[in-house]
Coordinates of C-alpha atoms in Angstrom, one line a residue:
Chain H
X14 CA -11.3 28.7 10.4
X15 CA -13.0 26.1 12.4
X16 CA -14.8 22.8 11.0
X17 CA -16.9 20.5 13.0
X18 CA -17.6 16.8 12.3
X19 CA -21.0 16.1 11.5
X20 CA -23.3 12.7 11.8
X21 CA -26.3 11.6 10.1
X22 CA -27.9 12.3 7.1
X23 CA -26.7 9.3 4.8
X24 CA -30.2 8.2 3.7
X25 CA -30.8 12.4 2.9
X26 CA -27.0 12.4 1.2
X27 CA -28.2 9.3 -1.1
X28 CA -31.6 10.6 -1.9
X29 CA -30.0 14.2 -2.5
X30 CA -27.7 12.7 -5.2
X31 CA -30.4 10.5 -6.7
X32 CA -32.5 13.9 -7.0
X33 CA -30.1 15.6 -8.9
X34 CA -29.6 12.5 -11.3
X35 CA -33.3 11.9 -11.8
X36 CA -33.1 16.0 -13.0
X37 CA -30.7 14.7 -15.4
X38 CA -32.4 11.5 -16.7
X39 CA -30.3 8.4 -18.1
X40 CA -26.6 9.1 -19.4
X41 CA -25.9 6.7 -22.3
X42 CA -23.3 6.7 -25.3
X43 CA -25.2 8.4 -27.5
X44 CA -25.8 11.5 -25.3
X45 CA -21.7 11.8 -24.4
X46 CA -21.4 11.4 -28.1
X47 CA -24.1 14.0 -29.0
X48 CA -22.0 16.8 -26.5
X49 CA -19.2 16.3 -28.2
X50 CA -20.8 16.4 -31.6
X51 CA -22.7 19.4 -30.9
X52 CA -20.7 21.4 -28.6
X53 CA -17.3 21.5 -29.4
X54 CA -16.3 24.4 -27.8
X55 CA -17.9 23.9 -24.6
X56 CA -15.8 20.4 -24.5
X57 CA -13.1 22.6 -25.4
X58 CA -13.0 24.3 -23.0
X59 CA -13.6 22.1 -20.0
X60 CA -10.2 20.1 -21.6
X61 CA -8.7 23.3 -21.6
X62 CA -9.5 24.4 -17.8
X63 CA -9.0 20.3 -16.6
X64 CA -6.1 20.5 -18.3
X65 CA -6.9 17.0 -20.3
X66 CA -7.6 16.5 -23.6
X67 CA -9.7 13.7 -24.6
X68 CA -13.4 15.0 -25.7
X69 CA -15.2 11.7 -25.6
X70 CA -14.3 12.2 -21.6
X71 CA -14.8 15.9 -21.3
X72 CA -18.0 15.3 -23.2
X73 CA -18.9 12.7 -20.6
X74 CA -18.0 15.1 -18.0
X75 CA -20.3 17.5 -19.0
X76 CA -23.4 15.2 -19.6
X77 CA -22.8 13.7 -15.9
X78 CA -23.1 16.5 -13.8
X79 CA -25.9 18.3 -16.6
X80 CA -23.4 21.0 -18.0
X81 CA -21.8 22.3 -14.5
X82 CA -18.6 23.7 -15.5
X83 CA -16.6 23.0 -12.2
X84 CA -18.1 19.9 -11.6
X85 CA -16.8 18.6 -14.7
X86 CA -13.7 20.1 -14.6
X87 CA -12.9 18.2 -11.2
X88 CA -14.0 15.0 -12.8
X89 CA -11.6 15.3 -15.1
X90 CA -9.1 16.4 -13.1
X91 CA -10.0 13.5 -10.4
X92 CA -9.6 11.2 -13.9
X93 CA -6.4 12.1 -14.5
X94 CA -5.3 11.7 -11.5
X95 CA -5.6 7.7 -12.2
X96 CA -3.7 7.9 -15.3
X97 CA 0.1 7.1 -15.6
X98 CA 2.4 9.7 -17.4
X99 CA 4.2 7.5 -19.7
X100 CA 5.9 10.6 -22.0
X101 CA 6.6 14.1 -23.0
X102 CA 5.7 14.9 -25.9
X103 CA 8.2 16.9 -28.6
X104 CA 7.2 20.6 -28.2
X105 CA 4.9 22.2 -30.1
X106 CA 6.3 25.7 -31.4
X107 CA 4.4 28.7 -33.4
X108 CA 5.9 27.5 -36.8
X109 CA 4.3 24.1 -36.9
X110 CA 0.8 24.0 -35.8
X111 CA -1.7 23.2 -38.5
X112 CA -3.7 27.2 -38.7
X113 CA -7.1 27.3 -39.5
X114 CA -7.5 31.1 -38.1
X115 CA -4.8 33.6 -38.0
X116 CA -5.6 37.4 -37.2
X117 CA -4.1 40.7 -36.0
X118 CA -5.9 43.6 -35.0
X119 CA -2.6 45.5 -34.7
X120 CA -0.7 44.5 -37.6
X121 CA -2.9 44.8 -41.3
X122 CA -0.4 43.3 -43.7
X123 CA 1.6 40.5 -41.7
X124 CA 3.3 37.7 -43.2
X125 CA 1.3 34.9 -44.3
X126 CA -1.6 37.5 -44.3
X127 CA -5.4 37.2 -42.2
X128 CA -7.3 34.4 -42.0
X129 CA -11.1 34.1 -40.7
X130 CA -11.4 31.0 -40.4
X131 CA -14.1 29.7 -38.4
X132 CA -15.9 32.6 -36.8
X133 CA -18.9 34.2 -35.3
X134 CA -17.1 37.9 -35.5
X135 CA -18.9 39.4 -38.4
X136 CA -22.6 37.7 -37.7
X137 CA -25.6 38.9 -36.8
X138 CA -26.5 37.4 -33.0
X139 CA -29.9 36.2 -34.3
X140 CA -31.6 33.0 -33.0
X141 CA -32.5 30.7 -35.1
X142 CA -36.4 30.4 -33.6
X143 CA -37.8 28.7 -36.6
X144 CA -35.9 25.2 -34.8
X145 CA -38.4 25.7 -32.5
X146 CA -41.2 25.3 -34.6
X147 CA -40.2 22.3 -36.6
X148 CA -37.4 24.1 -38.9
X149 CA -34.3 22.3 -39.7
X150 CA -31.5 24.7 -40.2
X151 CA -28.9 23.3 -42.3
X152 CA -25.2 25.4 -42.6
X153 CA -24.2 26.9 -46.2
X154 CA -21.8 25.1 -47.3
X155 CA -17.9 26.9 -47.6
X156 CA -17.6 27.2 -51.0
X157 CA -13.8 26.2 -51.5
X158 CA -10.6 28.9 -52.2
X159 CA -9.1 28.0 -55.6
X160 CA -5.9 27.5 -54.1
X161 CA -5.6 26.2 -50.4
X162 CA -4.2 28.1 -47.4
X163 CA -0.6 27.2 -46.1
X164 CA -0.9 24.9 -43.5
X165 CA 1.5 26.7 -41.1
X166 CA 2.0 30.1 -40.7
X167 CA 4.7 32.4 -40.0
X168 CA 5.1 33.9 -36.2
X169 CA 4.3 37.7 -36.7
X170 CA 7.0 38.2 -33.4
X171 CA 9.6 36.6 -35.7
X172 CA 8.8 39.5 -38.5
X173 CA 8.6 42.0 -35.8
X174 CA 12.0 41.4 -33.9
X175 CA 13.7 41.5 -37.5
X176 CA 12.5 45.0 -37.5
X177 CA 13.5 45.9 -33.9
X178 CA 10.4 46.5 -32.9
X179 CA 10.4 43.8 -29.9
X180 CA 13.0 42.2 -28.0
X181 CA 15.0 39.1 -29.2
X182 CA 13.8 35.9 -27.4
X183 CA 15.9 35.3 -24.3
X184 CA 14.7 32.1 -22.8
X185 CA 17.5 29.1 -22.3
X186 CA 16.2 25.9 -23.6
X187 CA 15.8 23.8 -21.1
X188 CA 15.9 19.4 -21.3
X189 CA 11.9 18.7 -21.5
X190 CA 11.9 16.9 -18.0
X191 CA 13.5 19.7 -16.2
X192 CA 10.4 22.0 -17.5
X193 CA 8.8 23.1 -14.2
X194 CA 5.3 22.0 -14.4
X195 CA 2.9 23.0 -11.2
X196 CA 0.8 20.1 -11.0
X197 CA 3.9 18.7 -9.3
X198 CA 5.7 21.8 -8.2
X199 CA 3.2 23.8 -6.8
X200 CA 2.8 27.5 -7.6
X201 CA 5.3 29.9 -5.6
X202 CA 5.7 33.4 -5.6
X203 CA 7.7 34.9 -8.0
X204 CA 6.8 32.0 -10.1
X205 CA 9.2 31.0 -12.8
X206 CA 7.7 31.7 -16.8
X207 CA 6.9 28.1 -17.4
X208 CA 4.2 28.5 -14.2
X209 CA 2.7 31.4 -15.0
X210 CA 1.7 30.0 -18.4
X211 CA 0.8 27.0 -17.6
X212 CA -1.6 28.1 -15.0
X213 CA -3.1 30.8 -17.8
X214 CA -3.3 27.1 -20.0
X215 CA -5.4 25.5 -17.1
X216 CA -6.6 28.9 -16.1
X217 CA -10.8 29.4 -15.8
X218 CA -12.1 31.1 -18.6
X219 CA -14.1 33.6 -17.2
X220 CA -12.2 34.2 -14.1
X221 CA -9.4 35.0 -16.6
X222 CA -11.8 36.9 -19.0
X223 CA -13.0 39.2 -15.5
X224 CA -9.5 40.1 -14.7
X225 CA -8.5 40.4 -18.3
X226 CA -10.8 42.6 -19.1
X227 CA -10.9 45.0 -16.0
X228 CA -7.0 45.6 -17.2
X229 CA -8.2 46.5 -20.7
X230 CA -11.0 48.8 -19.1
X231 CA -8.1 50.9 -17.6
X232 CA -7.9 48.8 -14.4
X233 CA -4.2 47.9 -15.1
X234 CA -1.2 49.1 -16.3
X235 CA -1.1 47.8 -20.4
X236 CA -3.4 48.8 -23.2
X237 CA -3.1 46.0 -25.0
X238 CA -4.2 44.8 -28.5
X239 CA -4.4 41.6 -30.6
X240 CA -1.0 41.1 -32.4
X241 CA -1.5 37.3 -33.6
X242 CA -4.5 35.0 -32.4
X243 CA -4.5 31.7 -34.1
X244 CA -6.7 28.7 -33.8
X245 CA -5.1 25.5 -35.1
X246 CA -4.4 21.9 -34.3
X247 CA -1.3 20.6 -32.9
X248 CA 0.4 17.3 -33.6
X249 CA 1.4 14.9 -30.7
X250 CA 4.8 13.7 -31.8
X251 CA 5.9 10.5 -29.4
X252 CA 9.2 8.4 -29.8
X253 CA 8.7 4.8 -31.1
X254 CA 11.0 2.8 -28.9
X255 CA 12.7 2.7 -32.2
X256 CA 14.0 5.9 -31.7
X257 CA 11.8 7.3 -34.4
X258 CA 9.3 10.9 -33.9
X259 CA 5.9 10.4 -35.3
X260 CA 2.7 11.6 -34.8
X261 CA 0.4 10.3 -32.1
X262 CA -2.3 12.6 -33.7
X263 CA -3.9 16.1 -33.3
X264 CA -5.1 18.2 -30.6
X265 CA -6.9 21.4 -30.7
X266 CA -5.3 24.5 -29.6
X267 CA -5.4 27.9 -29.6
X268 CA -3.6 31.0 -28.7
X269 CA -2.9 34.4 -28.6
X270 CA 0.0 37.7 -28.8
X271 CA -1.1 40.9 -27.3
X272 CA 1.0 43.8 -28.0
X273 CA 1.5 47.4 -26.4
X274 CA 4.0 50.2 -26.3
X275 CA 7.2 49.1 -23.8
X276 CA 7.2 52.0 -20.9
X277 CA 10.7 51.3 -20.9
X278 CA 11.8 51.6 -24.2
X279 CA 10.8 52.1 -28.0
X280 CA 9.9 49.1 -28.8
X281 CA 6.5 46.8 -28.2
X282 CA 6.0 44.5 -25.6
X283 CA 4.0 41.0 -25.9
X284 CA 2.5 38.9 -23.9
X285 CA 1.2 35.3 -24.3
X286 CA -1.5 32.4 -23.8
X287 CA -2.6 29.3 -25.6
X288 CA -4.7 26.6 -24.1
X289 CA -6.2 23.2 -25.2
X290 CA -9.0 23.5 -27.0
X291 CA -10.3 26.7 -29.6
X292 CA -10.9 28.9 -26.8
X293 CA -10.1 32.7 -28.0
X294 CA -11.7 34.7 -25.3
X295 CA -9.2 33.3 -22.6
X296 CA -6.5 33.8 -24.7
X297 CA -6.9 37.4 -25.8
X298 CA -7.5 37.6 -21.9
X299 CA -4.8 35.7 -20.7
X300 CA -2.4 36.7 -23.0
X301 CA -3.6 40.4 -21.4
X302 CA -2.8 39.6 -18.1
X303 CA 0.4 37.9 -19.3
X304 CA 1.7 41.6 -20.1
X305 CA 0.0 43.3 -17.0
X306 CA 2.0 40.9 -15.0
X307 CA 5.2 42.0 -16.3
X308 CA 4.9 45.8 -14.8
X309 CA 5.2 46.9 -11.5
X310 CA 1.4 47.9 -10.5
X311 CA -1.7 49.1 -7.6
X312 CA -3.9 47.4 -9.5
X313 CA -4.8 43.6 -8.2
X314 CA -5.9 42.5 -11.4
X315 CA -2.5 42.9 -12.6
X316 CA -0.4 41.5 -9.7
X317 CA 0.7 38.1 -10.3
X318 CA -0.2 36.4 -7.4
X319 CA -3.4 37.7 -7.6
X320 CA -4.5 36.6 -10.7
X321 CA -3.4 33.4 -10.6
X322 CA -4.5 31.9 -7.8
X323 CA -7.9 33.5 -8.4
X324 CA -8.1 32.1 -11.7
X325 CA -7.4 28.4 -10.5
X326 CA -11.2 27.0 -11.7
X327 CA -10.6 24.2 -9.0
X328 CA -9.3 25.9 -6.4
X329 CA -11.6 29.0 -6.7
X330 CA -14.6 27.0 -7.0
X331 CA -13.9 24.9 -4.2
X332 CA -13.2 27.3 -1.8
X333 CA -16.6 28.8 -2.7
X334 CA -19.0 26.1 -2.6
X335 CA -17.2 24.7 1.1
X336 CA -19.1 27.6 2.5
X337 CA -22.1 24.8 2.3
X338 CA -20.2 22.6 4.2
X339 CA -21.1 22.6 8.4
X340 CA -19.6 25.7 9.6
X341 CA -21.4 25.2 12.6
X342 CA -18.8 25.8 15.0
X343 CA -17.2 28.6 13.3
X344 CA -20.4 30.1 13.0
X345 CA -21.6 29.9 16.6
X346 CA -18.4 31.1 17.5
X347 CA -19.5 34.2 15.6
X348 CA -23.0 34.2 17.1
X349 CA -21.2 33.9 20.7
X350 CA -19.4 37.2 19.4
X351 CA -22.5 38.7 18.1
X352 CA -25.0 37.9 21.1
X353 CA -21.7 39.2 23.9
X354 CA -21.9 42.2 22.1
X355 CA -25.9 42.9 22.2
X356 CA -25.3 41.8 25.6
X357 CA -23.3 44.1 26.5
X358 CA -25.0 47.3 24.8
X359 CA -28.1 46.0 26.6
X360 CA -26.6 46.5 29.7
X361 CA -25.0 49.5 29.1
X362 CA -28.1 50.7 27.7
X363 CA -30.0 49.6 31.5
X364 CA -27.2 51.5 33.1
X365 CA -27.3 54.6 31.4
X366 CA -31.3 54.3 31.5
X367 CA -31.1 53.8 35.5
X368 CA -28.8 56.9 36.0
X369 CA -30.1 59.6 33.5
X370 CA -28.6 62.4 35.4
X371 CA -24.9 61.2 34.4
X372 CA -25.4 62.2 30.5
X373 CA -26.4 65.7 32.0
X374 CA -23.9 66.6 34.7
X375 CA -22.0 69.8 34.6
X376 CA -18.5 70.0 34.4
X377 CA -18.8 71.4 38.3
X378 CA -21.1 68.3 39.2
X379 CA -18.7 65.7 38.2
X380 CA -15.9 67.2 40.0
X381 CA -17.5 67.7 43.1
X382 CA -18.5 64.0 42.1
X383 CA -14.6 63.1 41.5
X384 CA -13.2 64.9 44.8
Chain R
X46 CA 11.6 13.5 -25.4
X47 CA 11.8 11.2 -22.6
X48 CA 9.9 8.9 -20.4
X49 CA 9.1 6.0 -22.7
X50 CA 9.4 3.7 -19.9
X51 CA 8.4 0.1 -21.6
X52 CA 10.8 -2.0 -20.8
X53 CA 11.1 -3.1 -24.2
X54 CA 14.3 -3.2 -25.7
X55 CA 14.3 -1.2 -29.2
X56 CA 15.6 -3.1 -32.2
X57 CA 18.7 -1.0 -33.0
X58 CA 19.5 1.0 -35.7
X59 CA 16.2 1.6 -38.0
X60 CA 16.3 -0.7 -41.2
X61 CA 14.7 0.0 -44.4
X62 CA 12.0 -2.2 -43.9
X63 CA 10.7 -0.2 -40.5
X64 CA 8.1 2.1 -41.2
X65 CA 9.0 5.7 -41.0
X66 CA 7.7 9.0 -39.2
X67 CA 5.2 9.4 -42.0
X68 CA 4.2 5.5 -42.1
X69 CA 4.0 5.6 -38.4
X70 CA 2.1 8.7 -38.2
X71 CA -0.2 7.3 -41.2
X72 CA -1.4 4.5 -38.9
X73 CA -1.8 6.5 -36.0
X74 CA -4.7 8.6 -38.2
X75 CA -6.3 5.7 -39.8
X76 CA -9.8 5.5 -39.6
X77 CA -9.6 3.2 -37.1
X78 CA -12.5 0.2 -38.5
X79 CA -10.4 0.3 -41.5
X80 CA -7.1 -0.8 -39.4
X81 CA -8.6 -2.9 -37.1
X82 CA -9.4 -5.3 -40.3
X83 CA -5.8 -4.9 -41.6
X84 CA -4.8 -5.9 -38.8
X85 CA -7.0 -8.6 -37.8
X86 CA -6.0 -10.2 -41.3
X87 CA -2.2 -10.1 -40.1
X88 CA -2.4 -11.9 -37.1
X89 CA -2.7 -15.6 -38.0
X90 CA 0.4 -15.6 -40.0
X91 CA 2.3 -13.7 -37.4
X92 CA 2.4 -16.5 -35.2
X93 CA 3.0 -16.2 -31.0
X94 CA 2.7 -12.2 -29.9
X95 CA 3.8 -11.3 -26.7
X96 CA 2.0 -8.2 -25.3
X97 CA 4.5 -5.7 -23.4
X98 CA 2.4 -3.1 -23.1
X99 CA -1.6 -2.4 -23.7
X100 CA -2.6 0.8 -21.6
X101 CA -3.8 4.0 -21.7
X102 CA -1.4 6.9 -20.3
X103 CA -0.2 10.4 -20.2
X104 CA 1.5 12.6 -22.6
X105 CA 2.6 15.9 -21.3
X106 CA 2.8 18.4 -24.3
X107 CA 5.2 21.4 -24.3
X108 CA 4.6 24.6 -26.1
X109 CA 7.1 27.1 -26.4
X110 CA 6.2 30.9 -25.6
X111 CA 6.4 32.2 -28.6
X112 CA 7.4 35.6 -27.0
X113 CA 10.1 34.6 -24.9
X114 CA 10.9 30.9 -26.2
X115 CA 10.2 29.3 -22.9
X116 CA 9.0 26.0 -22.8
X117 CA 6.2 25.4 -20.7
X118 CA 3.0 22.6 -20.3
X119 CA 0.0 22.9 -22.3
X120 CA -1.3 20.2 -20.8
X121 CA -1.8 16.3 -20.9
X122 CA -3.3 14.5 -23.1
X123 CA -4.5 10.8 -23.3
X124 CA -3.3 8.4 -25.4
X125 CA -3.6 4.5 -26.0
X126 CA -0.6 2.8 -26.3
X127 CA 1.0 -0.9 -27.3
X128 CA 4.1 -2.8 -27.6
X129 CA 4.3 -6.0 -28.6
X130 CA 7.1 -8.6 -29.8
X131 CA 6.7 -11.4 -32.5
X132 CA 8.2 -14.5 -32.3
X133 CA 11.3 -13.6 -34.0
X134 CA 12.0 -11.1 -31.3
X135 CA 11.1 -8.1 -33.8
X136 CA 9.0 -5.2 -32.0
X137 CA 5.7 -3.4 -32.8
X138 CA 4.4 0.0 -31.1
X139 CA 1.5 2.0 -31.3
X140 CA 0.2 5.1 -29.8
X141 CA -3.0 7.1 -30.4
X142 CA -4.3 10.2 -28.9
X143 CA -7.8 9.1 -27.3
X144 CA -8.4 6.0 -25.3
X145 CA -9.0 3.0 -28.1
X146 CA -7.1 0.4 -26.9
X147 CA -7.7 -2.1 -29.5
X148 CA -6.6 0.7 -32.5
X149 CA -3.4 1.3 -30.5
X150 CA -2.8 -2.8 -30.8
X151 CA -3.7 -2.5 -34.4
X152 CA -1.1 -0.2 -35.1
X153 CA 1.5 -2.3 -32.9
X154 CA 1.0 -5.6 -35.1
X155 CA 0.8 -3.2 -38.6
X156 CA 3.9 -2.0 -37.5
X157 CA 5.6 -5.1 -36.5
X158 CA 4.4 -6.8 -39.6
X159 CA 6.0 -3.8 -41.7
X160 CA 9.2 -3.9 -39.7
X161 CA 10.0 -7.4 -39.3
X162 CA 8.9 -7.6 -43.8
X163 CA 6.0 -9.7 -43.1
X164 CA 3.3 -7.3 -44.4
X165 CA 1.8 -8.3 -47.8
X166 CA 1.2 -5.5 -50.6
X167 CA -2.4 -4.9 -49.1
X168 CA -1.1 -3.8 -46.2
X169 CA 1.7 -1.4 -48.4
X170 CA -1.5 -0.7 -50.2
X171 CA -3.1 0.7 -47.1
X172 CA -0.9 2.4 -45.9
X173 CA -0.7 4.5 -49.1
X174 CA -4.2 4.7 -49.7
X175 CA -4.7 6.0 -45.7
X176 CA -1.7 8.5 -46.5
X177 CA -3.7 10.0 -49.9
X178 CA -6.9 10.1 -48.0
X179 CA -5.4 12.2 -45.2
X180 CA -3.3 14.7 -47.6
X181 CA -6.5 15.0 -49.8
X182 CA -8.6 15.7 -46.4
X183 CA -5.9 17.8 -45.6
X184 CA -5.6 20.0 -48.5
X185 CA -9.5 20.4 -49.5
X186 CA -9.6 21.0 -45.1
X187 CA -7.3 24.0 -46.1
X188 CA -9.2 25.3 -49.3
X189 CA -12.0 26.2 -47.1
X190 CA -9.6 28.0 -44.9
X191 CA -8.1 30.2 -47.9
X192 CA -11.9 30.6 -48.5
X193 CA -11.9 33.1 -45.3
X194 CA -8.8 35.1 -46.7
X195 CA -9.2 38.9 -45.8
X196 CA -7.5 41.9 -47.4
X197 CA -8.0 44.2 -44.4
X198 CA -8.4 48.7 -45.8
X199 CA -8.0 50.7 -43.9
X200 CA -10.2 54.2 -44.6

């Protein structure tokens, strides 16, 4: 691939911004707080895929380039790139996140039973037109449980390998700073564990939900279904340089099981996703492509190295949109190619035109012609 | 845990007067106007505070595969963080997920206060009062959850 330098155009490159901020109109406080008041799961989401979480700056993000996903993703990312890591935080494990949702598709009766929680799943897609005209829509309120629900919930894979029905955990703990961690590693192939699901954490949600879904249309090896999906919040727990563990606060996450039958044995497999933010779709996807990834496969969607770098929001993205940048060179080497070549059939072409009796000699003819 | 890298030296062995896990982790979810005033009020009879640390930073959060146990990153998130040390050498850190700089300090000098004795019964007061709120947000938080309970039949 070959680049070429370019000059002039700053006055154009100034205006060309300016025209897409005039689009946009002024960005004030109460706009980055209106995002984030109004569309949680759209800030969710771009904290998940930046891999950041703070929403006042994700909902910033998002109001400063007008709502373009990969733009604000890279802001963020650019963001953190400024910021000092000062800890690592105490892991956060199944048992102890606060669960406000808490399914199974596979499982009906699992310990600690099904939660809702907050959902679209069971609503009619109707818009709410009357806004339009002047309505003001105001949510039913939840009318309370009697009782409330347990703030943690049991892991359904702990139930499961009690049963024998999946394999025992087999993972070595690991000191937290010897966790490998690609935004200083890099991503290698055969990536350990700890990379493969981190990149699904950071992962883009619908380059993720494409791949995860062509496996579950058959384009794969797994047949996968929901085994636990939770949505919850997670406490940051720092050390006091008193030695003590407390809670920095909460931080929305969510993630998700998927089960199928092991080919190799009788017993289910699982695969697994969370992410920042409640962000379900890429979960169930990722979680998906988690299992794919374990089985030796054709299909691309399921080959490891193909997922994830193609589901690298950043990296995708960019590599797209530098097809605007000047290809010039590359491209007139092409057009150099391309004109050679009519050149060429042109004058073949003239040849063939000047001697039409060649296309009709006899075998005879040409090798009387030959001798 | 590892990496918190503030040159401050800790103060030993946790007394009874330093505010606990829960204390700690009370403060850190106070509405933050609400600390920010409790705090204000401390300072004049704290005397001299020297500020180690005021700063925003990283926090890496692991999450452990709940398939295979292996620990991997979540992701960052931001947090505000401050150290500080009275006068009488006693030490006061706080840390909030977000970017408010100024609740972070709040914290720091609540905390210093509780652990060097110096906080009056309204601060006591406050913290109790913060911990009922967030148990009572907490719990009526989770009645609406139990709300969306679901017996699944199947046919």
């Amino acid at each position: 691939m070959a680049y070429a330098a370019t000059r002039g155009g700053e006055e154009a490159i100034a205006q060309a911004e300016r025209l897409y901020r005039d689009d946009l109109g002024p960005l004030t406080a109460g706009r980055i707080a209106e995002v984030r008041r109004a569309l949680p799961y759209l800030v969710d989401r771009v904290m998940g895929e930046a891999s950041l979480y703070e929403p006042d700056l994700a909902a910033l993000a998002l109001a400063q380039t007008g709502g373009e996903l990969y733009e604000a993703v890279l802001l963020l990312r650019a963001y953190r790139t400024t910021q000092p890591r000062l800890w690592t935080a105490e892991p956060v494990t199944h048992r102890d996140i606060l669960t406000v949702r808490r399914i199974s598709a596979a499982f009906k009766d699992i310990p600690g039973g099904q939660i809702l929680g907050p959902t679209l799943d069971y609503s009619h897609r109707l818009l709410k037109v009357g806004v339009l005209a002047g309505e003001t829509d105001v949510p039913e309120p939840v009318t309370p449980g009697r009782t409330s629900a347990p703030a943690t919930q049991p892991a359904l894979a702990d139930w499961q390998r009690e049963q024998g029905l999946v394999a025992p955990e087999r993972a070595a703990k690991v000191p937290l700073d010897d966790i490998p961690d690609v935004t200083r590693d890099g991503l290698l192939f055969p990536p350990p564990r700890a990379h493969r699901l981190q990149t699904l954490a950071r992962g883009d949600t619908g380059g993720m939900l494409a791949l995860g879904y062509a496996n579950q249309r058959g384009y794969g090896p797994v047949h996968p279904a929901v085994n636990d999906l939770r949505l919850g919040e997670a406490e940051v727990r720092l050390r006091h340089p008193r030695g003590t563990v407390f809670s920095a606060g909460r931080v929305r996450v969510s993630e998700t099981e998927m089960v199928s039958k092991d080919p190799r044995a009788d017993t289910l497999k699982l695969g697994f996703c969370a992410t920042f933010g409640w962000n379900e779709v890429k979960t169930i996807a990722g979680a998906t492509l988690d299992l794919s990834m374990e089985e030796q496969s054709a299909f691309a969607a399921a080959d490891e190295e193909f997922v994830l770098y193609h589901t690298e929001p950043t990296e995708a993205s960019g590599f797209c949109i530098h097809f605007k940048m000047p290809h010039y060179v590359t491209f007139q080497s092409s057009l150099d190619a391309l004109r050679g070549a009519n050149a060429d059939r042109d004058r073949r072409a003239a040849r063939a035109k000047a001697r039409p009796k060649a296309d009709r000699m006899s075998g005879a003819e040409i090798e009387e012609a030959l001798s | 845990m590892s990496g918190n890298d503030l040159g401050g030296s800790a103060t030993g062995a946790a007394g009874p007067a330093c505010p606990d896990a829960h204390t700690l982790g009370t403060l850190a979810r106070a509405e933050p106007g609400a600390l920010k005033r409790v705090a204000e009020a401390l300072l004049e009879d704290l005397g001299d505070i020297e500020v180690l640390a005021s700063r925003t930073g990283l926090a890496m959060l692991p999450r452990e595969d709940s398939v295979t146990g292996t620990l991997f990153h979540l992701g960052e998130v931001l947090v505000a963080e401050a150290h500080i040390r009275l006068g009488d050498g006693v030490e006061g850190y706080g840390a909030v997920v977000g970017r408010d700089l100024e609740r972070a300090m709040a914290m720091a000098v609540v905390d210093a206060a509780l652990a060097a004795g110096r906080a009056p019964r309204s601060v006591h007061d406050f913290v109790a009062g913060e911990a009922a709120r967030h148990a009572a947000e907490d719990t009526a938080r989770l009645a609406k959850v139990e709300a969306t309970r679901v017996e699944m039949e199947a046919f």
